[in-house]
Short mmCIF file of C-alpha atoms and ligand atoms in Angstrom, two decimals:
data_model
loop_
_atom_site.label_atom_id
_atom_site.label_comp_id
_atom_site.label_asym_id
_atom_site.label_seq_id
_atom_site.Cartn_x
_atom_site.Cartn_y
_atom_site.Cartn_z
CA MET C 5 44.52 -124.57 -110.43
CA ASN C 6 45.40 -128.44 -110.52
CA SER C 7 46.75 -130.68 -113.06
CA MET C 8 42.76 -132.29 -112.88
CA ASN C 9 41.41 -129.25 -114.86
CA THR C 10 41.51 -129.95 -118.46
CA ASN C 11 42.56 -126.28 -119.21
CA TYR C 12 45.39 -126.96 -117.35
CA SER C 13 48.60 -127.27 -119.74
CA ILE C 14 52.26 -128.20 -119.51
CA ARG C 15 53.08 -124.34 -119.95
CA ASP C 16 50.77 -123.84 -116.81
CA GLU C 17 52.36 -126.43 -114.98
CA ILE C 18 56.06 -125.10 -115.62
CA ARG C 19 54.85 -121.69 -114.58
CA ASP C 20 53.37 -122.77 -111.26
CA PHE C 21 56.53 -125.04 -110.61
CA TRP C 22 58.71 -122.13 -110.72
CA SER C 23 56.24 -119.60 -108.95
CA GLU C 24 56.38 -121.98 -106.10
CA ARG C 25 60.02 -121.53 -105.93
CA ALA C 26 60.44 -118.03 -106.29
CA ASP C 27 60.70 -117.09 -102.43
CA THR C 28 63.58 -119.15 -102.12
CA PHE C 29 65.46 -119.40 -105.68
CA ASP C 30 67.95 -117.02 -104.63
CA GLN C 31 69.35 -118.88 -101.91
CA SER C 32 70.96 -121.38 -104.13
CA VAL C 33 74.30 -121.51 -105.58
CA GLY C 34 74.22 -121.84 -109.34
CA HIS C 35 71.07 -119.06 -109.29
CA GLU C 36 72.46 -116.08 -107.56
CA ILE C 37 75.97 -114.90 -107.61
CA PHE C 38 77.72 -115.64 -104.07
CA SER C 39 81.33 -114.20 -104.87
CA GLU C 40 83.13 -111.78 -106.99
CA GLU C 41 85.15 -114.59 -109.02
CA GLU C 42 81.74 -115.82 -110.37
CA ARG C 43 80.50 -112.46 -111.11
CA LYS C 44 83.79 -111.59 -113.24
CA GLY C 45 83.49 -114.90 -114.91
CA TRP C 46 79.92 -113.88 -116.00
CA GLN C 47 81.01 -110.43 -117.03
CA ARG C 48 83.76 -112.12 -119.03
CA LEU C 49 81.42 -114.56 -121.02
CA ILE C 50 79.13 -111.46 -121.87
CA ARG C 51 81.40 -109.12 -122.80
CA LYS C 52 83.38 -111.78 -124.94
CA HIS C 53 80.00 -112.62 -126.76
CA LEU C 54 78.33 -109.45 -127.01
CA GLY C 55 80.70 -106.66 -125.97
CA GLU C 56 79.71 -103.50 -124.07
CA GLY C 57 76.41 -102.62 -123.58
CA GLN C 58 76.57 -99.05 -124.22
CA GLY C 59 72.86 -98.30 -123.66
CA ARG C 60 71.83 -100.75 -126.20
CA PRO C 61 68.48 -102.39 -125.53
CA LEU C 62 68.50 -106.30 -124.45
CA LEU C 63 65.78 -108.76 -123.67
CA ASP C 64 66.33 -111.06 -120.76
CA LEU C 65 64.07 -114.08 -121.49
CA ALA C 66 62.61 -115.86 -118.32
CA CYS C 67 64.48 -113.51 -116.52
CA GLY C 68 63.27 -115.37 -113.09
CA THR C 69 64.77 -113.20 -110.01
CA ALA C 70 66.80 -110.94 -112.41
CA VAL C 71 70.28 -112.57 -111.66
CA ILE C 72 71.24 -112.54 -115.50
CA SER C 73 69.26 -109.13 -115.79
CA HIS C 74 71.45 -107.20 -113.74
CA LEU C 75 74.72 -108.72 -114.96
CA MET C 76 73.74 -107.41 -118.32
CA HIS C 77 72.76 -104.02 -116.60
CA ASP C 78 76.11 -103.99 -114.91
CA VAL C 79 77.87 -104.22 -118.48
CA GLY C 80 75.82 -101.33 -119.94
CA PHE C 81 72.55 -102.65 -121.54
CA LYS C 82 69.37 -101.24 -121.09
CA VAL C 83 67.45 -104.30 -119.84
CA THR C 84 64.24 -105.63 -120.24
CA GLY C 85 63.21 -108.89 -118.56
CA LEU C 86 60.35 -110.90 -119.17
CA ASP C 87 59.05 -113.80 -117.11
CA TRP C 88 55.64 -115.44 -117.22
CA SER C 89 55.72 -116.07 -113.33
CA ASP C 90 54.36 -113.30 -111.15
CA ALA C 91 56.34 -114.64 -108.40
CA MET C 92 59.25 -114.35 -109.95
CA LEU C 93 58.61 -110.79 -111.56
CA ALA C 94 58.00 -109.85 -107.67
CA GLN C 95 61.10 -111.01 -106.65
CA ALA C 96 63.03 -109.29 -109.57
CA ARG C 97 61.50 -105.63 -109.07
CA ALA C 98 61.91 -106.07 -105.38
CA LYS C 99 65.76 -106.63 -105.96
CA ALA C 100 65.65 -103.88 -109.11
CA LYS C 101 64.26 -101.27 -106.41
CA LYS C 102 66.70 -102.55 -103.85
CA ARG C 103 69.92 -102.07 -106.13
CA GLY C 104 68.36 -99.17 -107.58
CA THR C 105 68.38 -100.28 -111.31
CA ASP C 106 66.23 -99.30 -114.01
CA ILE C 107 65.53 -102.75 -115.66
CA ARG C 108 62.14 -102.83 -117.12
CA PHE C 109 60.33 -106.15 -116.26
CA VAL C 110 57.33 -107.43 -118.20
CA SER C 111 54.79 -110.66 -118.00
CA GLY C 112 54.77 -112.62 -120.97
CA ASP C 113 55.74 -116.09 -122.79
CA ALA C 114 59.18 -116.45 -123.98
CA GLU C 115 57.95 -118.43 -126.78
CA ASN C 116 55.75 -115.52 -128.13
CA THR C 117 57.32 -112.56 -126.48
CA MET C 118 54.47 -109.43 -127.91
CA GLU C 119 57.79 -107.22 -127.79
CA PRO C 120 58.15 -105.35 -131.22
CA LYS C 121 59.92 -106.89 -134.12
CA ASP C 122 63.60 -105.45 -134.68
CA SER C 123 63.51 -103.70 -131.54
CA TYR C 124 66.76 -105.79 -129.65
CA ASP C 125 70.40 -105.59 -130.18
CA ALA C 126 70.24 -108.69 -127.95
CA ILE C 127 68.72 -111.34 -126.27
CA THR C 128 69.51 -113.57 -123.51
CA ASN C 129 68.69 -116.44 -121.37
CA ARG C 130 69.61 -118.69 -118.83
CA HIS C 131 68.31 -122.25 -118.11
CA LEU C 132 65.18 -121.50 -120.51
CA VAL C 133 65.65 -123.56 -123.58
CA TRP C 134 65.67 -127.20 -121.94
CA THR C 135 62.19 -126.19 -120.61
CA LEU C 136 60.53 -124.75 -123.95
CA VAL C 137 57.54 -126.72 -125.19
CA ASP C 138 58.62 -125.44 -129.03
CA PRO C 139 62.04 -124.29 -129.23
CA ALA C 140 61.70 -123.82 -133.01
CA SER C 141 59.07 -121.46 -132.82
CA ALA C 142 60.60 -119.76 -129.89
CA PHE C 143 63.55 -119.17 -132.02
CA LYS C 144 61.94 -117.67 -135.02
CA GLU C 145 60.37 -115.54 -132.83
CA TRP C 146 63.68 -114.22 -131.17
CA PHE C 147 65.02 -114.03 -134.50
CA SER C 148 62.12 -111.45 -135.22
CA VAL C 149 62.34 -109.46 -132.26
CA LEU C 150 66.11 -108.87 -132.70
CA LYS C 151 67.51 -106.06 -134.75
CA PRO C 152 69.37 -106.91 -137.99
CA GLY C 153 73.15 -107.98 -136.62
CA GLY C 154 71.53 -108.47 -133.29
CA LYS C 155 72.62 -111.47 -131.09
CA VAL C 156 70.85 -114.06 -129.01
CA LEU C 157 73.41 -115.38 -126.12
CA ILE C 158 71.80 -119.05 -124.47
CA VAL C 159 73.37 -120.45 -121.69
CA ASP C 160 72.48 -123.65 -120.58
CA GLY C 161 73.41 -127.78 -120.62
CA ASN C 162 72.93 -131.19 -121.42
CA MET C 163 71.63 -131.87 -117.94
CA GLY C 164 69.81 -135.04 -119.15
CA ARG C 165 72.93 -136.82 -119.87
CA GLU C 166 74.14 -139.16 -117.04
CA THR C 167 77.66 -138.21 -116.18
CA TRP C 168 80.00 -140.58 -113.90
CA VAL C 169 79.53 -138.20 -110.75
CA LYS C 170 75.47 -138.86 -110.92
CA SER C 171 75.95 -142.70 -111.49
CA LEU C 172 78.36 -142.43 -108.27
CA GLN C 173 75.42 -140.44 -106.46
CA LYS C 174 72.94 -143.07 -107.07
CA PHE C 175 75.22 -145.68 -106.06
CA TRP C 176 75.48 -143.94 -102.75
CA THR C 177 72.22 -143.20 -102.34
CA LYS C 178 71.46 -147.38 -103.09
CA VAL C 179 73.98 -148.17 -100.45
CA THR C 180 73.58 -145.82 -97.85
CA GLY C 181 69.91 -144.78 -98.33
CA LYS C 182 70.85 -141.05 -98.26
CA PRO C 183 69.33 -138.94 -100.62
CA ALA C 184 71.98 -136.72 -102.73
CA ALA C 185 72.32 -133.06 -101.39
CA SER C 186 69.72 -131.06 -103.49
CA HIS C 187 68.15 -127.45 -103.37
CA MET C 188 64.89 -129.17 -104.26
CA SER C 189 62.43 -131.46 -101.86
CA PRO C 190 61.76 -135.11 -103.08
CA GLU C 191 58.48 -133.81 -104.22
CA MET C 192 59.99 -131.05 -106.30
CA MET C 193 62.29 -133.23 -107.75
CA ALA C 194 59.54 -135.41 -109.08
CA ARG C 195 57.63 -132.65 -110.52
CA HIS C 196 60.94 -131.47 -112.00
CA GLN C 197 61.38 -134.72 -113.71
CA SER C 198 58.06 -134.98 -115.01
CA ILE C 199 58.11 -131.68 -116.64
CA ARG C 200 61.41 -132.42 -118.08
CA SER C 201 60.10 -135.84 -119.67
CA ARG C 202 57.19 -133.92 -121.49
CA VAL C 203 59.03 -130.83 -123.22
CA HIS C 204 60.87 -130.80 -126.36
CA PHE C 205 64.00 -131.95 -125.07
CA SER C 206 62.81 -134.74 -123.06
CA HIS C 207 65.93 -136.51 -122.58
CA GLU C 208 69.21 -135.18 -123.51
CA MET C 209 70.06 -131.57 -124.97
CA PRO C 210 73.50 -131.52 -126.70
CA ALA C 211 74.25 -128.23 -127.92
CA GLU C 212 74.31 -129.59 -131.34
CA ALA C 213 70.81 -130.04 -131.19
CA ILE C 214 70.07 -126.29 -130.35
CA VAL C 215 72.68 -125.31 -132.98
CA ASP C 216 70.44 -127.04 -135.94
CA LEU C 217 67.01 -125.40 -134.64
CA LEU C 218 69.02 -121.77 -134.37
CA ARG C 219 70.23 -122.24 -137.93
CA GLN C 220 66.65 -123.37 -139.61
CA ALA C 221 65.57 -119.99 -137.80
CA GLY C 222 67.69 -118.22 -139.97
CA PHE C 223 70.58 -117.55 -137.17
CA VAL C 224 74.14 -117.39 -138.56
CA ASP C 225 77.85 -117.17 -137.11
CA ILE C 226 76.81 -119.80 -134.40
CA VAL C 227 79.43 -120.23 -131.65
CA VAL C 228 79.29 -123.02 -129.04
CA ASP C 229 81.50 -121.79 -125.99
CA ARG C 230 82.35 -124.73 -123.53
CA LYS C 231 84.79 -122.35 -121.44
CA LEU C 232 82.78 -121.65 -118.48
CA GLY C 233 85.03 -123.42 -116.17
CA ASP C 234 85.79 -120.09 -114.23
CA ILE C 235 81.88 -119.78 -113.71
CA HIS C 236 81.70 -123.21 -112.44
CA TRP C 237 84.68 -123.33 -110.32
CA ALA C 238 83.46 -120.38 -108.48
CA GLN C 239 80.13 -122.01 -107.91
CA ALA C 240 81.46 -125.51 -107.08
CA ARG C 241 83.72 -124.37 -104.37
CA LYS C 242 80.66 -123.08 -102.29
CA MET C 243 78.36 -126.29 -102.93
CA PRO C 244 78.31 -129.69 -101.06
CA PHE C 245 81.25 -131.74 -102.52
CA LEU C 246 79.21 -134.03 -104.90
CA ARG C 247 77.44 -131.33 -106.37
CA GLY C 248 80.17 -128.92 -106.73
CA LEU C 249 82.07 -132.16 -108.57
CA GLU C 250 78.70 -132.88 -110.72
CA ARG C 251 78.89 -129.02 -111.72
CA MET C 252 82.49 -129.42 -112.99
CA VAL C 253 81.44 -132.69 -115.11
CA GLN C 254 78.34 -131.67 -116.65
CA GLU C 255 78.06 -130.82 -120.13
CA ARG C 256 77.26 -127.03 -119.43
CA PHE C 257 77.60 -124.49 -122.26
CA ALA C 258 76.85 -120.95 -123.93
CA ILE C 259 75.90 -120.59 -127.59
CA CYS C 260 75.61 -117.33 -129.45
CA ALA C 261 74.22 -116.68 -132.71
CA ARG C 262 73.53 -113.45 -135.14
CA LYS C 263 70.65 -112.57 -136.94
CA PRO C 264 72.35 -111.61 -140.68
CA GLY C 265 72.24 -107.99 -141.67
C1 LIG A 27 65.55 -121.66 -113.99
S1 LIG A 27 64.73 -120.45 -113.93
C2 LIG A 27 65.82 -119.53 -114.46
C3 LIG A 27 65.69 -118.11 -114.35
C4 LIG A 27 66.81 -117.12 -114.85
N1 LIG A 27 67.21 -117.07 -116.33
C5 LIG A 27 67.91 -117.20 -114.05
O1 LIG A 27 68.95 -118.08 -114.77
O2 LIG A 27 68.36 -117.04 -113.00
C6 LIG A 27 63.38 -120.59 -115.16
C7 LIG A 27 62.40 -119.74 -115.30
O3 LIG A 27 62.15 -119.68 -116.67
C8 LIG A 27 60.70 -119.17 -116.49
N2 LIG A 27 60.12 -119.84 -117.80
C9 LIG A 27 60.25 -121.07 -118.17
N3 LIG A 27 59.53 -121.03 -119.32
C10 LIG A 27 59.24 -119.94 -119.68
C11 LIG A 27 58.46 -119.09 -120.85
N4 LIG A 27 58.09 -119.86 -121.85
N5 LIG A 27 58.04 -118.07 -120.99
C12 LIG A 27 58.53 -117.18 -119.99
N6 LIG A 27 59.18 -117.62 -118.84
C13 LIG A 27 59.57 -118.91 -118.88
C14 LIG A 27 60.51 -119.51 -115.13
O4 LIG A 27 59.12 -118.72 -114.82
C15 LIG A 27 61.68 -119.37 -114.62
O5 LIG A 27 61.45 -118.12 -114.02
#
């Protein structure tokens, strides 16, 4: 399928972009986990907002290669991972088989999950919201799929915001002609930027904009948690210097919200 086909939508483009990245996705720091320090940071964050899993059903949306799904499984949730990329799901299933985890994986669209109403105690997602075409309707869908009293935990960031490190990198590239260290080829970077320019959050994505949409969908007790320093420090230590520095200064956050009841 290519973009000359008139039926080829932005959603197809997003799915195909990630499918092409599936084979190497887990090689990057910030995707798969490369230290116990980072794993502990994630588990701390999950327990802080969702508590122990205790066998409760949880839906990990846009699960990719199931990094977050496994963290949720490890704190005791009964996990379903959903993604629309078959290539990502193949990696996720292979990982679950290797680790002997009983995570259920389904193919689907996070904006229209087809999961039963009132069926999950928690919904999670990492690095999904920035790429949603219609976050307002997605949040309404998540609200309906959660049980009354259930919680959503979003992990994302305002990566469209220019940081002083990014400006420094651009200056460095201009002076030396050397591109900044990246886990993507220039061609994939261009596709990434083109996709970003056409989704709902085409420029900045401040946490407050997500909070507003969550509130409109009916969520209450919305908490923005910016204390992710332990996770970012553990990641930054394993990255090239400037990428690590960028990770520490970016506006990254978790947002937790509850369905009333
Ligand atoms: C940056 S990766 C994140 C994967 C995983 N959440 C993680 O943090 O390791 C983005 C993933 O979102 C998936 N994705 C993006 N939009 C989606 C949608 N509307 N429905 C289902 N999956 C989606 C892609 O296929 C890809 O696997």
